[in-house]
Tab-separated table of C-alpha atoms in Angstrom:
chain	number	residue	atom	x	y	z
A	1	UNK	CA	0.000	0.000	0.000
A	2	UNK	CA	1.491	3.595	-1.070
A	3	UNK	CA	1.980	6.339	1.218
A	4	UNK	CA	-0.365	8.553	-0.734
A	5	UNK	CA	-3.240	5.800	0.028
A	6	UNK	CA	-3.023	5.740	3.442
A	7	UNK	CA	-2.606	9.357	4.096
A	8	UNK	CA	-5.667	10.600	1.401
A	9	UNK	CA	-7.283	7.584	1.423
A	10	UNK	CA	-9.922	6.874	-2.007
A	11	UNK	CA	-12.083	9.517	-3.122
A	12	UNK	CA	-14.689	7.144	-2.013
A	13	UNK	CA	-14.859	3.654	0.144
A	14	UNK	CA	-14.892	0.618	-2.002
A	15	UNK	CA	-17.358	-1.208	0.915
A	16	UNK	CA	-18.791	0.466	3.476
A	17	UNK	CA	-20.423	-1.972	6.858
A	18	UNK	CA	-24.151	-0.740	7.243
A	19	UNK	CA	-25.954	-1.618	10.053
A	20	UNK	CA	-29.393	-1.564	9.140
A	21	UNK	CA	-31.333	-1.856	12.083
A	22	UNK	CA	-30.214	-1.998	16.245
A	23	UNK	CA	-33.515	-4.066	16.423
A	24	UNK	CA	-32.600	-8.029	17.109
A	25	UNK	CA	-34.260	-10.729	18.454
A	26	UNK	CA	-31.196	-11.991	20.106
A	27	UNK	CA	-28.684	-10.852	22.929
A	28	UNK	CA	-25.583	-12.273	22.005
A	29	UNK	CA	-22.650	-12.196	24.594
A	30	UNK	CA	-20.553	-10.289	22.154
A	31	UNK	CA	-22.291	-7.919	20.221
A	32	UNK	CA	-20.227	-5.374	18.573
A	33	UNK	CA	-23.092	-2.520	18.353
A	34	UNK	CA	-25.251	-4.331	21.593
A	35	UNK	CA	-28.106	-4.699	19.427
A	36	UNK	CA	-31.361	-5.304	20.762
A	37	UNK	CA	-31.814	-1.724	22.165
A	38	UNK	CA	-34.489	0.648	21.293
A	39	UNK	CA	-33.806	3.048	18.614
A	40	UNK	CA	-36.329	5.470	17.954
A	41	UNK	CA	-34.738	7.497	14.511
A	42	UNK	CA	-33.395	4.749	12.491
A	43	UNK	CA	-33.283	5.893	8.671
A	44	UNK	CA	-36.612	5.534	7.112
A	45	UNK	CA	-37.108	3.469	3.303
A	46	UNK	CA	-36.993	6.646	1.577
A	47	UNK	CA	-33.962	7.736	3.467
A	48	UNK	CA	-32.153	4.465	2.858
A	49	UNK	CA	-33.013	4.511	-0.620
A	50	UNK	CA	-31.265	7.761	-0.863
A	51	UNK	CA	-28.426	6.633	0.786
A	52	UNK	CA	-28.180	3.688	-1.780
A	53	UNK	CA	-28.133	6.608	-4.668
A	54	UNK	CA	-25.469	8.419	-3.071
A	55	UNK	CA	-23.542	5.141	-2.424
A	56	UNK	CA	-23.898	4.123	-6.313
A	57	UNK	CA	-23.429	7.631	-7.395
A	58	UNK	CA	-19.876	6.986	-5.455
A	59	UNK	CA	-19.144	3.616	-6.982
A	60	UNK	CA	-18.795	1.987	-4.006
A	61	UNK	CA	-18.796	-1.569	-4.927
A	62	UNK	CA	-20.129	-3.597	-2.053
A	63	UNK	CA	-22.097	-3.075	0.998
A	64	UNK	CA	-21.632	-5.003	4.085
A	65	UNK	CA	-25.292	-4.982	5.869
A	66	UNK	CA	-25.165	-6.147	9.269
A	67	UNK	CA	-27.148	-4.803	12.977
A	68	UNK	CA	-28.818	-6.150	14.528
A	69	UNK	CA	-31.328	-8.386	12.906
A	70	UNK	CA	-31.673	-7.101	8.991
A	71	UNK	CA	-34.484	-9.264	8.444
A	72	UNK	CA	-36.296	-7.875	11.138
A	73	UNK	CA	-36.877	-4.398	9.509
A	74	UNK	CA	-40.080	-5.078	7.300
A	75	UNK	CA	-38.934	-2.850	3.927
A	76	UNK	CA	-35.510	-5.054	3.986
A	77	UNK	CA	-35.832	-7.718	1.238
A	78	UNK	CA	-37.743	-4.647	-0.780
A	79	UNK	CA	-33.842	-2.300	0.076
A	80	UNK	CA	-31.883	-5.400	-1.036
A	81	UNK	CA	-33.757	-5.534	-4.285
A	82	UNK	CA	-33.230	-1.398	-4.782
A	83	UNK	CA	-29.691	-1.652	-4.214
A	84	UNK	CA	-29.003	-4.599	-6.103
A	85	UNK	CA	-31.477	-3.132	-9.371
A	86	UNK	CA	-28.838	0.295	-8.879
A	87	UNK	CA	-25.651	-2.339	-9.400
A	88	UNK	CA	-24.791	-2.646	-5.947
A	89	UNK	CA	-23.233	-5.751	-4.275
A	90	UNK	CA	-24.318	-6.879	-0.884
A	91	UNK	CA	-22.854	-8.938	1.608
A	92	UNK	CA	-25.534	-9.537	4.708
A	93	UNK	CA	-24.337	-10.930	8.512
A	94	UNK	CA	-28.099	-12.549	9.646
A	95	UNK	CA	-28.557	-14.741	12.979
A	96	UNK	CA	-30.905	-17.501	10.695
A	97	UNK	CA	-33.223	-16.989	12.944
A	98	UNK	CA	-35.857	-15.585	10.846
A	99	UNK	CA	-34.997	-17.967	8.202
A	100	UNK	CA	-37.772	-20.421	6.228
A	101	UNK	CA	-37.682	-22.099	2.956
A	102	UNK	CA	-39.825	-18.594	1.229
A	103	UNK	CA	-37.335	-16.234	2.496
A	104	UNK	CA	-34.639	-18.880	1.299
A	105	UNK	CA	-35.896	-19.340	-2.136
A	106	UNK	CA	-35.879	-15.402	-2.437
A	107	UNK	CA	-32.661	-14.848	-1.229
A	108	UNK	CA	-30.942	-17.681	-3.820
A	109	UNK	CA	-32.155	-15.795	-6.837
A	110	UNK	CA	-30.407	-12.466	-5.854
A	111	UNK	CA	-27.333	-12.716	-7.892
A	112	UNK	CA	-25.552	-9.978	-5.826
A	113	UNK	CA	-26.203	-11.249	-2.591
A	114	UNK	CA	-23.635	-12.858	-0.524
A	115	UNK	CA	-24.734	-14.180	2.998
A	116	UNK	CA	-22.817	-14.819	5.945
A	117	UNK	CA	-24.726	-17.044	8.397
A	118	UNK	CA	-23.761	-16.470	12.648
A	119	UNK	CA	-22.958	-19.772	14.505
A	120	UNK	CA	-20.234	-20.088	17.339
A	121	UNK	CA	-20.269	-23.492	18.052
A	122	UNK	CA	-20.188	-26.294	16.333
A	123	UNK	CA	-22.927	-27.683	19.276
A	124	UNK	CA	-25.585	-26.348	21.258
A	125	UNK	CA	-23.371	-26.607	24.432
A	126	UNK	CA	-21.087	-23.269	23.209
A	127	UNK	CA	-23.124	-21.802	20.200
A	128	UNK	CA	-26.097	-21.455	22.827
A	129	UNK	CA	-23.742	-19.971	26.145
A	130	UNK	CA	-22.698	-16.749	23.796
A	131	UNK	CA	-25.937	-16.809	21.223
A	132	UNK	CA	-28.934	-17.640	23.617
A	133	UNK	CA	-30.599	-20.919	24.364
A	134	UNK	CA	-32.165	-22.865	21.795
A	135	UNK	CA	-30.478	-20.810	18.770
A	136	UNK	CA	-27.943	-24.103	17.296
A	137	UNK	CA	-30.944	-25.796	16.495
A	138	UNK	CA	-32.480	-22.816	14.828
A	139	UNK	CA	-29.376	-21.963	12.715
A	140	UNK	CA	-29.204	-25.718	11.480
A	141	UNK	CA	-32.693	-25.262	10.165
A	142	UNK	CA	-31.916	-21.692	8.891
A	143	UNK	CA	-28.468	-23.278	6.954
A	144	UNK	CA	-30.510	-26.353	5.584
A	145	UNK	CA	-33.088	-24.046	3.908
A	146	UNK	CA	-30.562	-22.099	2.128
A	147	UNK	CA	-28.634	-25.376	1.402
A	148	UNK	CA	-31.809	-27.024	-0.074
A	149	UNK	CA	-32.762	-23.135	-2.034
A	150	UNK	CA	-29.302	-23.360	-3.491
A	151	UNK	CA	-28.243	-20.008	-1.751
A	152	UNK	CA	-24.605	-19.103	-1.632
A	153	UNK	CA	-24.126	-18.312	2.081
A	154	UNK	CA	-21.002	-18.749	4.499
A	155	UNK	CA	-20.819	-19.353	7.846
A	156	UNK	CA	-19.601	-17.202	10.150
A	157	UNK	CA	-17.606	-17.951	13.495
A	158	UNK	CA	-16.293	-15.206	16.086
A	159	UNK	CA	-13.163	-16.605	17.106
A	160	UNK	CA	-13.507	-16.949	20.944
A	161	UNK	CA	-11.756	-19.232	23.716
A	162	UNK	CA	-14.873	-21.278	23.042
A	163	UNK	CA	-15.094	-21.703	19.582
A	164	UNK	CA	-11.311	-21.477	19.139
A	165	UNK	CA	-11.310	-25.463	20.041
A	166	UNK	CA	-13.934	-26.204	17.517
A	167	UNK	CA	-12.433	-24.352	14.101
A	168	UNK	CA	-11.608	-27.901	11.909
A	169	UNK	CA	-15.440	-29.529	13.345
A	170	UNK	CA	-16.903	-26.196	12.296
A	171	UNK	CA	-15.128	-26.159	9.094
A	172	UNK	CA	-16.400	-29.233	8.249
A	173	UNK	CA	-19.827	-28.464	9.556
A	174	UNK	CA	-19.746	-25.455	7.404
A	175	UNK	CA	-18.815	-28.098	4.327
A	176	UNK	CA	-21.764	-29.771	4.808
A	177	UNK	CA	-23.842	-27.119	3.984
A	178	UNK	CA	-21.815	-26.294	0.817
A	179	UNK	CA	-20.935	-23.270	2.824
A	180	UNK	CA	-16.949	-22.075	3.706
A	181	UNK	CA	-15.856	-20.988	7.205
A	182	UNK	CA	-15.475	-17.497	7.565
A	183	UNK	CA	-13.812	-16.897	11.369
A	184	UNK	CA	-14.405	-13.221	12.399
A	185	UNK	CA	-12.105	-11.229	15.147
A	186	UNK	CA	-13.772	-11.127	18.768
A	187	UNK	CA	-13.194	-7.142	19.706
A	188	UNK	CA	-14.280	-5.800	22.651
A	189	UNK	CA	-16.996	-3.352	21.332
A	190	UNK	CA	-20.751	-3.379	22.204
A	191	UNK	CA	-21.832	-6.133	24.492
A	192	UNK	CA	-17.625	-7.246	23.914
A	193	UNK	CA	-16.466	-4.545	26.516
A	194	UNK	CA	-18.921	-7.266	29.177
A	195	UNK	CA	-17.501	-10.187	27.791
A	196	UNK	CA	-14.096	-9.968	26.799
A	197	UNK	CA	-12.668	-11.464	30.135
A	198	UNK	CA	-15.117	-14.688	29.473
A	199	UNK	CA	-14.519	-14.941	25.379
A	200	UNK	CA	-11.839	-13.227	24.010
A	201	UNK	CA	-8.839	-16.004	23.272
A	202	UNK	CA	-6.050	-16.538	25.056
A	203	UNK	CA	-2.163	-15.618	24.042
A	204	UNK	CA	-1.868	-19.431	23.416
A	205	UNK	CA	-4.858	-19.689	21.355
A	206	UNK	CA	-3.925	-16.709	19.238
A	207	UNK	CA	-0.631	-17.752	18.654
A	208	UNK	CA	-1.450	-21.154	17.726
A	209	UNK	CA	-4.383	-19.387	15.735
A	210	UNK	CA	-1.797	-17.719	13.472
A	211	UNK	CA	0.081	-21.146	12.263
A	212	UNK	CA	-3.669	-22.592	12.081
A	213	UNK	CA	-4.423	-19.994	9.390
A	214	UNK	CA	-1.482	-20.672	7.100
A	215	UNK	CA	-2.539	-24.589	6.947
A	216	UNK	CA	-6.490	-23.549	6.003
A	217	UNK	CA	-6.181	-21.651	2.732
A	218	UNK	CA	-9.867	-21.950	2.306
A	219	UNK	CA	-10.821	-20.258	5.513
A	220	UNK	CA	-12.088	-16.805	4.627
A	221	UNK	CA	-11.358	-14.101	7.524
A	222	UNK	CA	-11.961	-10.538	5.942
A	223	UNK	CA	-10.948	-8.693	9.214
A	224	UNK	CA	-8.038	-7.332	10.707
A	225	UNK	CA	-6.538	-10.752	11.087
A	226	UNK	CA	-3.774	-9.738	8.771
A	227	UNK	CA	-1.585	-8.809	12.336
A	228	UNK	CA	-1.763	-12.884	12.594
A	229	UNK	CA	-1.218	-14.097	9.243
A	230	UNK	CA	1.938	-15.089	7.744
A	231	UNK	CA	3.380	-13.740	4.485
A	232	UNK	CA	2.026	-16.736	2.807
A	233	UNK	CA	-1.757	-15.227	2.995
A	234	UNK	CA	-1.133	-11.319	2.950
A	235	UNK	CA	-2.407	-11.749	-0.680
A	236	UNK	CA	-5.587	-12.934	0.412
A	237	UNK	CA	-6.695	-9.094	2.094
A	238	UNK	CA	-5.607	-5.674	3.459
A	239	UNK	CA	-1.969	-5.862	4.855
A	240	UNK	CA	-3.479	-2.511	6.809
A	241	UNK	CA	-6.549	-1.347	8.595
A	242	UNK	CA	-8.369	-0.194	5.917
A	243	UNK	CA	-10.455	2.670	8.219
A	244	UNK	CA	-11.137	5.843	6.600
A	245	UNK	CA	-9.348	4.684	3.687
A	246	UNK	CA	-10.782	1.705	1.659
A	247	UNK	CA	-14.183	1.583	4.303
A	248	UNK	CA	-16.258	3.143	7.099
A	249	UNK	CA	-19.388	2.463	8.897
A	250	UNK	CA	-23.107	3.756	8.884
A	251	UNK	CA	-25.003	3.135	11.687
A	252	UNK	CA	-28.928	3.027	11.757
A	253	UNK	CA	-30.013	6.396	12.123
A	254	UNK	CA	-27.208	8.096	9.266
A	255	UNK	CA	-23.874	7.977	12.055
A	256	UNK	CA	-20.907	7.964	9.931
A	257	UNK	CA	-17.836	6.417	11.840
A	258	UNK	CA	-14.555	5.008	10.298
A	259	UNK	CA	-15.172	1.398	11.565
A	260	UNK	CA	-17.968	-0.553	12.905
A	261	UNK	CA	-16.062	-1.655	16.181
A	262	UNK	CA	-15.096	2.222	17.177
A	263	UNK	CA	-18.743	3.550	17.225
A	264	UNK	CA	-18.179	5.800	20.075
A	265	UNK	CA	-18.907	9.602	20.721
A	266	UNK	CA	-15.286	10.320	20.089
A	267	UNK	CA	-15.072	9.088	16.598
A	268	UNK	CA	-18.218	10.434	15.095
A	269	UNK	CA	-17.834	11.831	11.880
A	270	UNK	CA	-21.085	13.249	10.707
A	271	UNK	CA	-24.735	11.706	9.488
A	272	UNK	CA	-26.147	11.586	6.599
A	273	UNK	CA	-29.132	13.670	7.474
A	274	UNK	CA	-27.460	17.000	8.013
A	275	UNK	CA	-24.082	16.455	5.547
A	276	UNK	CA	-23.981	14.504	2.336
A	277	UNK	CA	-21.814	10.833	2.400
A	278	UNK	CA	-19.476	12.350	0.493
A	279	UNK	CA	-18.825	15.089	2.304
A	280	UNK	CA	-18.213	13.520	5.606
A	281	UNK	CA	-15.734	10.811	3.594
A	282	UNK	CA	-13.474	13.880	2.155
A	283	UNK	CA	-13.620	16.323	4.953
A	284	UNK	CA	-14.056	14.750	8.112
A	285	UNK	CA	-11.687	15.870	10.696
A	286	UNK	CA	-11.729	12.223	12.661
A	287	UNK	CA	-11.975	10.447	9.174
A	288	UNK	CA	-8.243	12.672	8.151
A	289	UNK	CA	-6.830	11.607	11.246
A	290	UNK	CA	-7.170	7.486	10.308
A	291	UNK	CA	-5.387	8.305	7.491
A	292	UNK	CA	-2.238	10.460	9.287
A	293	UNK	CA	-2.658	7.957	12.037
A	294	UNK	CA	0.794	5.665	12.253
A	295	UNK	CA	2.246	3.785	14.971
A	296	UNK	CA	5.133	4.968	15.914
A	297	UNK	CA	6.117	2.296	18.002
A	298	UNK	CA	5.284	0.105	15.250
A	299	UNK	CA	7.881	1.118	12.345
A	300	UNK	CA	10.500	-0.415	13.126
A	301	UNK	CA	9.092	-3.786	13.744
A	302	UNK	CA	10.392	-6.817	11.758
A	303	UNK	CA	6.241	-7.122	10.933
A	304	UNK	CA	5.556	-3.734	10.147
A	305	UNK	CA	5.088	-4.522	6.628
A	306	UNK	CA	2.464	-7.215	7.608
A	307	UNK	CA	0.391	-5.312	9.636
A	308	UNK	CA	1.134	-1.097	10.200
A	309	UNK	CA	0.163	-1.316	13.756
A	310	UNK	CA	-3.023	-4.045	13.642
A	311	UNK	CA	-6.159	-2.320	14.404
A	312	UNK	CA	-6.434	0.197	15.829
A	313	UNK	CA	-10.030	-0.699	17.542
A	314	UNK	CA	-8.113	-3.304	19.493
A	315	UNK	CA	-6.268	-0.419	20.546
A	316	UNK	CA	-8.758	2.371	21.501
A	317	UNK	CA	-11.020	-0.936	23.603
A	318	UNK	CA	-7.899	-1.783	24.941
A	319	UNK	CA	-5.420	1.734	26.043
A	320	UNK	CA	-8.080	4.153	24.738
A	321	UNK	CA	-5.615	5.203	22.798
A	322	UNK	CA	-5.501	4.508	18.430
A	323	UNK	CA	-2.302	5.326	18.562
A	324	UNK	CA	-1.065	2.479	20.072
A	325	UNK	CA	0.048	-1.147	19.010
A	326	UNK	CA	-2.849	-3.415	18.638
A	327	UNK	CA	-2.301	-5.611	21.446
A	328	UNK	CA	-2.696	-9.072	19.844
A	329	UNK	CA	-0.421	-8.587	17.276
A	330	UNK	CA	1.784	-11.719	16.796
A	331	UNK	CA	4.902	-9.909	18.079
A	332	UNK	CA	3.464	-8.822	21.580
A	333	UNK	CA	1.498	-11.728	22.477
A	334	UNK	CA	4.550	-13.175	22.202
A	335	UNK	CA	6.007	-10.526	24.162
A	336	UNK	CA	3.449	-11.019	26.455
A	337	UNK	CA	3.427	-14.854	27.047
């Protein structure tokens, strides 16, 4: 990645993570936005649709739709048709919950739909201590109607001292399906911040996480992993955080913040309501700041070139400070063990 990217960033994000809704039907252990609260001004259909427009006005290629529950908002499947008929692609992050052979069928004939599907166990036992009771059996039934529909659709693991122990039965439980393993980053945002001392891996499990990685080609991660990977997979992603630069996050009622896991007061860039998305992409003061931001402590690592500094999310949840070292980077949890 060239200097020039990282300090101006694109004239406009090539994905951008939406979250849709706050409303869920769940009260997972750890939530990234702690969705499930009441939220009184989320962006009405008319307002989304706009929002689409301005995205595809942009060409941004891909939208990452997440919450909450997105099937919960009524108007969804009739957004995911708008933005798809305007050229967009979408990736959605459901729970299954809401999941029946209809909505299934649907879904499989949307040729830019990809769908990630949550499960963190690969039994009741874990999936049901972080999702809520009775939810294993639900996503089983919610992966066999998109199996049977034909609907591309991965599943998607937080990686957690729980699951950690479980990654080849869930990648073959994923195979079943027809489905890869995608294995998201545990961060302690949201409900997180309650649960990291319970769920977040250990030193040991990260470490041995890493060398796991390099031996699973096919395992998708699409987060800020890249501080564990080895040179061998660097091709497969960002070697950076990609913040304010290549992505950024729009929260329910038109929040604009650099990154889905730092949706605090502090990094608030603007909303969509008052100030075009444009606008808040080129001349946000926090947004500018992402892209000057660089570890100093960082440079002269032997990794540096894997990672720039790891995520800086880890960082702010973990020193309140971005400026800092992400703290799971392979080079201090070894440090630290």
């Amino acid at each position: 990645m060239g200097s020039s990217y990282s300090k101006n960033g694109l004239r406009a994000p090539v994905n951008a993570t939406w979250e849709i809704t706050l409303k869920c039907n769940l009260h997972c252990a750890h939530c990234l936005s702690d969705s499930g609260q009441r939220v009184r001004d989320e962006m009405s259909f008319v307002e989304c649709k706009h929002l689409i427009d301005e995205l595809v006005g942009l060409n941004v290629f891909q939208v990452n739709i997440g919450g909450g529950e997105p099937f919960i908002r009524p108007d969804f499947l009739d957004l995911l048709d708008y933005a798809h008929r305007r050229g967009l692609v979408t990736c959605v992050s459901t729970n299954g919950t809401l999941m029946d052979g209809d909505l299934a069928r649907r879904l499989a004939l949307m040729k830019r739909l990809y769908l990630q599907v949550s499960l963190d166990g690969v039994d009741a036992e874990v999936n049901d201590r972080i999702r809520g009771r009775g939810t294993y059996g639900q996503i089983i039934a919610a992966m066999e109607f998109l199996s049977s529909a034909g609907a591309r659709f991965s599943v998607n693991t937080v990686l957690t001292r729980l699951s950690y122990p479980q990654l080849d039965d869930l990648r073959s439980l994923a195979g079943q399906f027809g489905a890869e393993l995608r294995v998201s980053r545990f961060r302690p945002s949201g409900r997180g911040k309650g649960s990291r001392s319970d769920l977040a891996p250990s030193t040991e499990q990260l470490e041995n996480f890493a060398s796991w990685l390099d031996g699973h080609d096919m395992v998708r991660t699409g987060d800020s992993f890249f501080c564990l990977t080895s040179e061998n997979r660097r091709r497969k992603g960002l070697d950076m955080c990609g913040a304010a630069k290549m992505t950024c996050c729009i929260s329910p009622n038109g929040n604009i913040y650099p990154c889905a896991f730092l949706q605090e007061p502090a990094f608030l860039c603007g909303n969509v309501r008052q100030e075009g998305f444009q606008s808040i992409w080129e001349k946000s003061r926090i947004m500018h700041s992402f892209r000057e931001l660089e570890v100093e402590t960082c440079v002269r690592c032997e990794r540096f070139e894997h990672c720039r500094g790891g995520c800086p999310a880890m960082a702010y949840h973990t020193y309140r400070d971005i400026s800092m070292p992400d703290p799971e980077c392979l080079v201090n949890i070894k440090t630290a063990a």
